[in-house]
Tab-separated table of C-alpha atoms in Angstrom:
chain	number	residue	atom	x	y	z
A	1	MET	CA	127.436	91.440	129.338
A	2	GLY	CA	130.885	91.831	130.807
A	3	GLU	CA	131.216	93.622	134.144
A	4	GLN	CA	128.032	95.634	133.642
A	5	THR	CA	125.682	95.517	136.617
A	6	ASP	CA	121.891	95.389	136.621
A	7	THR	CA	121.762	98.968	137.888
A	8	ASN	CA	123.074	100.099	134.470
A	9	LEU	CA	120.363	98.223	132.591
A	10	VAL	CA	116.873	99.262	131.518
A	11	THR	CA	114.138	96.633	131.977
A	12	TYR	CA	111.466	96.388	129.283
A	13	GLU	CA	108.376	94.185	129.597
A	14	TYR	CA	105.901	92.769	127.114
A	15	PRO	CA	102.623	90.992	128.044
A	16	MET	CA	101.816	87.768	126.195
A	17	ASN	CA	98.086	87.946	126.887
A	18	GLU	CA	95.369	90.509	127.530
A	19	LYS	CA	95.161	89.773	131.275
A	20	ILE	CA	98.820	90.683	131.882
A	21	ARG	CA	98.463	93.687	129.567
A	22	SER	CA	95.646	95.015	131.764
A	23	TRP	CA	97.557	94.319	134.985
A	24	LEU	CA	100.677	96.150	133.786
A	25	ARG	CA	98.576	99.158	132.877
A	26	LEU	CA	96.913	99.025	136.272
A	27	GLU	CA	100.335	98.796	137.943
A	28	THR	CA	101.533	101.912	136.071
A	29	LEU	CA	98.410	103.911	136.997
A	30	LEU	CA	98.566	102.907	140.654
A	31	LEU	CA	102.252	103.866	140.781
A	32	GLN	CA	101.385	107.284	139.333
A	33	ILE	CA	98.502	107.763	141.786
A	34	TYR	CA	100.497	106.967	144.887
A	35	GLU	CA	103.475	109.091	143.742
A	36	GLN	CA	101.223	112.043	142.757
A	37	SER	CA	99.119	111.905	145.914
A	38	ASN	CA	101.191	114.649	147.599
A	39	ILE	CA	99.387	117.450	145.831
A	40	THR	CA	101.269	120.763	146.075
A	41	SER	CA	99.854	122.792	143.159
A	42	TYR	CA	96.971	123.051	140.712
A	43	ALA	CA	99.028	121.264	138.050
A	44	SER	CA	99.983	118.354	140.317
A	45	GLY	CA	96.352	118.128	141.419
A	46	ILE	CA	95.161	117.772	137.806
A	47	ALA	CA	97.857	115.119	137.126
A	48	PHE	CA	96.638	113.129	140.165
A	49	PHE	CA	92.954	113.322	139.177
A	50	ARG	CA	93.775	112.385	135.576
A	51	SER	CA	95.486	109.172	136.742
A	52	VAL	CA	92.537	108.425	139.090
A	53	SER	CA	90.125	108.926	136.208
A	54	GLU	CA	92.074	106.501	133.983
A	55	LEU	CA	92.127	103.957	136.830
A	56	ILE	CA	88.349	104.168	137.150
A	57	GLU	CA	87.962	103.575	133.389
A	58	ILE	CA	90.099	100.445	133.511
A	59	LEU	CA	88.278	99.099	136.560
A	60	ASP	CA	84.938	99.621	134.780
A	61	ARG	CA	86.020	97.391	131.869
A	62	GLY	CA	86.676	94.003	133.446
A	63	GLU	CA	86.588	91.624	136.379
A	64	VAL	CA	89.893	92.648	137.951
A	65	ARG	CA	89.057	91.335	141.406
A	66	THR	CA	87.981	87.875	140.102
A	67	ASP	CA	91.139	87.495	137.984
A	68	LEU	CA	93.398	88.501	140.894
A	69	ILE	CA	91.652	86.064	143.268
A	70	LYS	CA	92.080	83.234	140.771
A	71	GLU	CA	95.795	84.055	140.353
A	72	LEU	CA	96.406	84.204	144.128
A	73	GLU	CA	94.575	80.911	144.611
A	74	LYS	CA	96.680	79.315	141.850
A	75	TYR	CA	99.934	80.305	143.533
A	76	LYS	CA	98.642	79.230	146.954
A	77	THR	CA	97.876	75.790	145.498
A	78	LYS	CA	101.390	75.600	144.057
A	79	LEU	CA	102.899	76.440	147.434
A	80	LEU	CA	100.816	73.798	149.172
A	81	ASN	CA	101.956	71.239	146.622
A	82	TRP	CA	105.613	72.185	147.158
A	83	ALA	CA	105.127	71.543	150.887
A	84	GLU	CA	105.154	67.818	150.043
A	85	SER	CA	108.623	68.082	148.455
A	86	PRO	CA	111.676	66.941	150.409
A	87	ASN	CA	114.213	69.471	151.686
A	88	VAL	CA	111.718	72.331	151.275
A	89	ASP	CA	112.008	75.289	153.667
A	90	LYS	CA	108.846	74.671	155.674
A	91	GLN	CA	109.044	77.945	157.602
A	92	LEU	CA	109.420	80.058	154.453
A	93	LEU	CA	106.683	78.128	152.697
A	94	THR	CA	104.295	78.617	155.642
A	95	SER	CA	105.066	82.323	155.734
A	96	LEU	CA	104.374	82.702	151.982
A	97	THR	CA	101.199	80.667	152.178
A	98	ASP	CA	99.888	82.698	155.146
A	99	ASP	CA	100.674	85.930	153.277
A	100	LEU	CA	98.704	84.758	150.229
A	101	SER	CA	95.806	83.635	152.445
A	102	ASN	CA	95.742	87.052	154.140
A	103	LYS	CA	95.709	88.926	150.836
A	104	LEU	CA	92.984	86.618	149.497
A	105	SER	CA	90.826	87.325	152.547
A	106	ILE	CA	91.330	91.110	152.296
A	107	LEU	CA	90.641	91.039	148.544
A	108	THR	CA	87.464	89.001	148.961
A	109	LEU	CA	86.035	91.243	151.676
A	110	ALA	CA	87.078	94.570	150.121
A	111	PRO	CA	84.337	96.869	148.722
A	112	ARG	CA	83.976	97.137	144.947
A	113	PHE	CA	87.200	98.471	143.464
A	114	GLY	CA	86.909	102.151	142.586
A	115	HIS	CA	83.438	102.662	144.047
A	116	LEU	CA	84.531	105.361	146.474
A	117	LEU	CA	86.475	107.092	143.712
A	118	ARG	CA	83.526	107.002	141.290
A	119	THR	CA	81.106	108.534	143.798
A	120	ASP	CA	83.342	111.255	145.223
A	121	LYS	CA	82.126	114.730	144.262
A	122	ILE	CA	85.522	116.379	143.741
A	123	ILE	CA	86.798	113.450	141.583
A	124	SER	CA	83.579	113.337	139.561
A	125	MET	CA	83.634	117.076	138.966
A	126	VAL	CA	87.242	117.009	137.652
A	127	ARG	CA	86.607	113.882	135.523
A	128	GLN	CA	83.829	115.711	133.628
A	129	ARG	CA	86.359	118.320	132.437
A	130	LEU	CA	89.328	116.043	131.604
A	131	SER	CA	88.026	115.084	128.158
A	132	ILE	CA	87.897	118.770	127.098
A	133	PRO	CA	91.209	120.175	125.800
A	134	GLY	CA	92.235	122.806	128.354
A	135	GLY	CA	89.029	122.135	130.201
A	136	CYS	CA	90.645	122.077	133.633
A	137	CYS	CA	91.474	125.783	133.843
A	138	ASN	CA	90.846	127.294	137.239
A	139	PHE	CA	87.891	129.285	135.899
A	140	ASP	CA	86.307	125.962	134.795
A	141	LEU	CA	86.870	124.326	138.190
A	142	PRO	CA	86.516	126.951	140.957
A	143	THR	CA	85.514	124.216	143.400
A	144	LEU	CA	88.835	122.458	142.813
A	145	GLN	CA	90.673	125.754	143.219
A	146	LEU	CA	89.030	126.186	146.592
A	147	TRP	CA	89.720	122.538	147.585
A	148	LEU	CA	93.397	123.050	146.808
A	149	HIS	CA	93.480	125.915	149.328
A	150	ILE	CA	91.860	124.170	152.284
A	151	PRO	CA	94.269	123.193	155.102
A	152	GLN	CA	96.804	120.632	153.952
A	153	THR	CA	95.899	118.252	156.790
A	154	GLU	CA	92.235	118.172	155.703
A	155	ARG	CA	93.141	117.578	152.053
A	156	SER	CA	95.692	114.849	153.018
A	157	ASP	CA	93.107	113.080	155.170
A	158	GLU	CA	90.674	113.009	152.234
A	159	ILE	CA	93.333	111.702	149.826
A	160	LYS	CA	94.320	109.055	152.376
A	161	ILE	CA	90.720	107.775	152.418
A	162	TRP	CA	90.818	107.529	148.609
A	163	LEU	CA	94.090	105.597	148.645
A	164	THR	CA	92.952	103.291	151.446
A	165	SER	CA	89.991	102.277	149.234
A	166	ILE	CA	92.372	100.979	146.581
A	167	ASP	CA	95.064	99.557	148.907
A	168	PRO	CA	93.674	95.986	148.602
A	169	LEU	CA	93.894	96.211	144.810
A	170	HIS	CA	97.385	97.684	144.926
A	171	GLU	CA	98.751	95.097	147.344
A	172	ALA	CA	97.160	92.094	145.558
A	173	LEU	CA	98.407	93.306	142.168
A	174	GLN	CA	101.918	93.851	143.524
A	175	THR	CA	101.954	90.323	144.905
A	176	VAL	CA	100.645	88.691	141.735
A	177	LEU	CA	103.006	90.549	139.382
A	178	SER	CA	105.952	89.850	141.721
A	179	LEU	CA	105.161	86.118	141.676
A	180	ILE	CA	104.871	86.135	137.862
A	181	ARG	CA	108.158	88.019	137.445
A	182	GLN	CA	109.934	85.590	139.774
A	183	ASN	CA	108.886	82.749	137.456
A	184	GLY	CA	111.547	83.816	134.952
A	185	HIS	CA	115.328	83.995	135.254
A	186	PHE	CA	117.417	86.393	133.172
A	187	GLU	CA	119.879	84.804	130.758
A	188	ASP	CA	122.404	86.434	128.448
A	189	ARG	CA	121.351	86.599	124.785
A	190	GLN	CA	122.696	88.172	121.590
A	191	SER	CA	120.873	89.829	118.734
A	192	HIS	CA	122.469	89.827	115.278
A	193	ASN	CA	121.562	92.624	112.885
A	194	GLY	CA	119.062	93.999	115.363
A	195	PHE	CA	116.731	91.009	115.375
A	196	TYR	CA	115.990	88.110	117.753
A	197	GLN	CA	113.115	85.600	117.840
A	198	GLY	CA	112.224	82.698	120.071
A	199	ASN	CA	109.612	80.219	121.182
A	200	VAL	CA	107.956	80.101	124.579
A	201	GLU	CA	105.284	77.842	125.984
A	202	GLY	CA	102.928	78.665	128.817
A	203	LYS	CA	104.586	82.011	129.492
A	204	GLU	CA	102.782	85.263	130.186
A	205	LEU	CA	105.443	87.955	130.362
A	206	LEU	CA	108.677	88.728	128.496
A	207	ARG	CA	111.317	90.818	130.262
A	208	ILE	CA	114.334	92.297	128.530
A	209	LYS	CA	117.297	94.065	130.170
A	210	LEU	CA	119.332	96.300	127.911
A	211	SER	CA	122.060	98.857	128.420
A	212	PRO	CA	121.032	102.460	127.625
A	213	ASP	CA	124.576	103.335	126.537
A	214	ASP	CA	123.986	102.650	122.835
A	215	LEU	CA	120.587	104.430	122.881
A	216	LEU	CA	118.813	101.273	121.747
A	217	TYR	CA	115.386	99.956	122.737
A	218	PRO	CA	113.512	96.738	121.857
A	219	GLN	CA	110.345	96.665	119.783
A	220	ILE	CA	108.623	93.562	121.041
A	221	SER	CA	105.883	91.501	119.426
A	222	GLY	CA	104.492	88.172	120.452
A	223	HIS	CA	101.467	85.880	120.405
A	224	LYS	CA	100.870	82.668	122.336
A	225	ASN	CA	104.107	80.682	121.956
A	226	ARG	CA	106.231	82.876	119.699
A	227	PHE	CA	107.901	86.279	120.067
A	228	ALA	CA	110.237	88.562	118.136
A	229	LEU	CA	112.532	91.393	119.226
A	230	ARG	CA	113.641	94.118	116.908
A	231	PHE	CA	116.183	96.535	118.344
A	232	LEU	CA	115.915	100.154	117.219
A	233	HIS	CA	117.979	103.282	117.792
A	234	ILE	CA	116.282	106.221	119.488
A	235	ASP	CA	117.410	108.361	116.533
A	236	SER	CA	115.634	106.467	113.768
A	237	GLU	CA	117.307	108.463	110.976
A	238	ASN	CA	120.924	108.821	112.068
A	239	GLY	CA	121.435	106.264	114.825
A	240	ILE	CA	123.893	103.416	114.294
A	241	LEU	CA	122.777	99.871	115.092
A	242	PRO	CA	125.597	97.552	116.285
A	243	GLU	CA	125.926	94.266	114.415
A	244	VAL	CA	125.823	92.337	117.693
A	245	ILE	CA	123.653	93.515	120.605
A	246	ASN	CA	124.004	91.932	124.069
A	247	PHE	CA	120.916	91.790	126.234
A	248	GLN	CA	119.281	89.682	128.950
A	249	LEU	CA	115.988	87.864	128.502
A	250	ALA	CA	113.551	86.311	130.994
A	251	CYS	CA	110.381	84.438	130.017
A	252	CYS	CA	107.962	84.445	132.929
């Protein structure tokens, strides 16, 4: 990739199973919720509540807590096994193991994910209108319009309570996805005529780094042990696809 640094590259990810697919969607929604939590207008309030509503829908579909606990326990077991290896950094290993143990304890004792969000009157009221095109006009939701005009400190305190209720989910998910991503190391690869395919075994996540300079993006497909990358130009009709495309690939 020459002298190009990672800061110039766009990272694309593709889940190799349904569990990782669900976790990546959760990660995106949680990122949106925390970033949108500083509500300054009616429009930003609707954006926040829409993300919260989508989070509730995902949490209602599966056993997120159980899957995260299993994943944290798996990595904790790996760390304990590494402790028997020679020349291992005992202090670092102990610190990592203690951190996983702490997150497991918090996750196990935390209330049901999303329960506080589901039962909150303001959130429930807005959720009922989100499925209606244009259904969140201020004349449809006068209670929300009033809530957006209460003192900022009161509104911020209420939002903080909502976020605190999902903090255990957020922190556990961040830890798990970070551990999974660290399982793979980026290596330089080349695509010829816009196509690349490969085999993987026991991997859960593909990560591709690509320069945005040529306005290219990867279309990724994969199942179990095989994957294929097809590189496309953002202008599908007039864009020019280089014969050789340099990118970086990590299989995690």
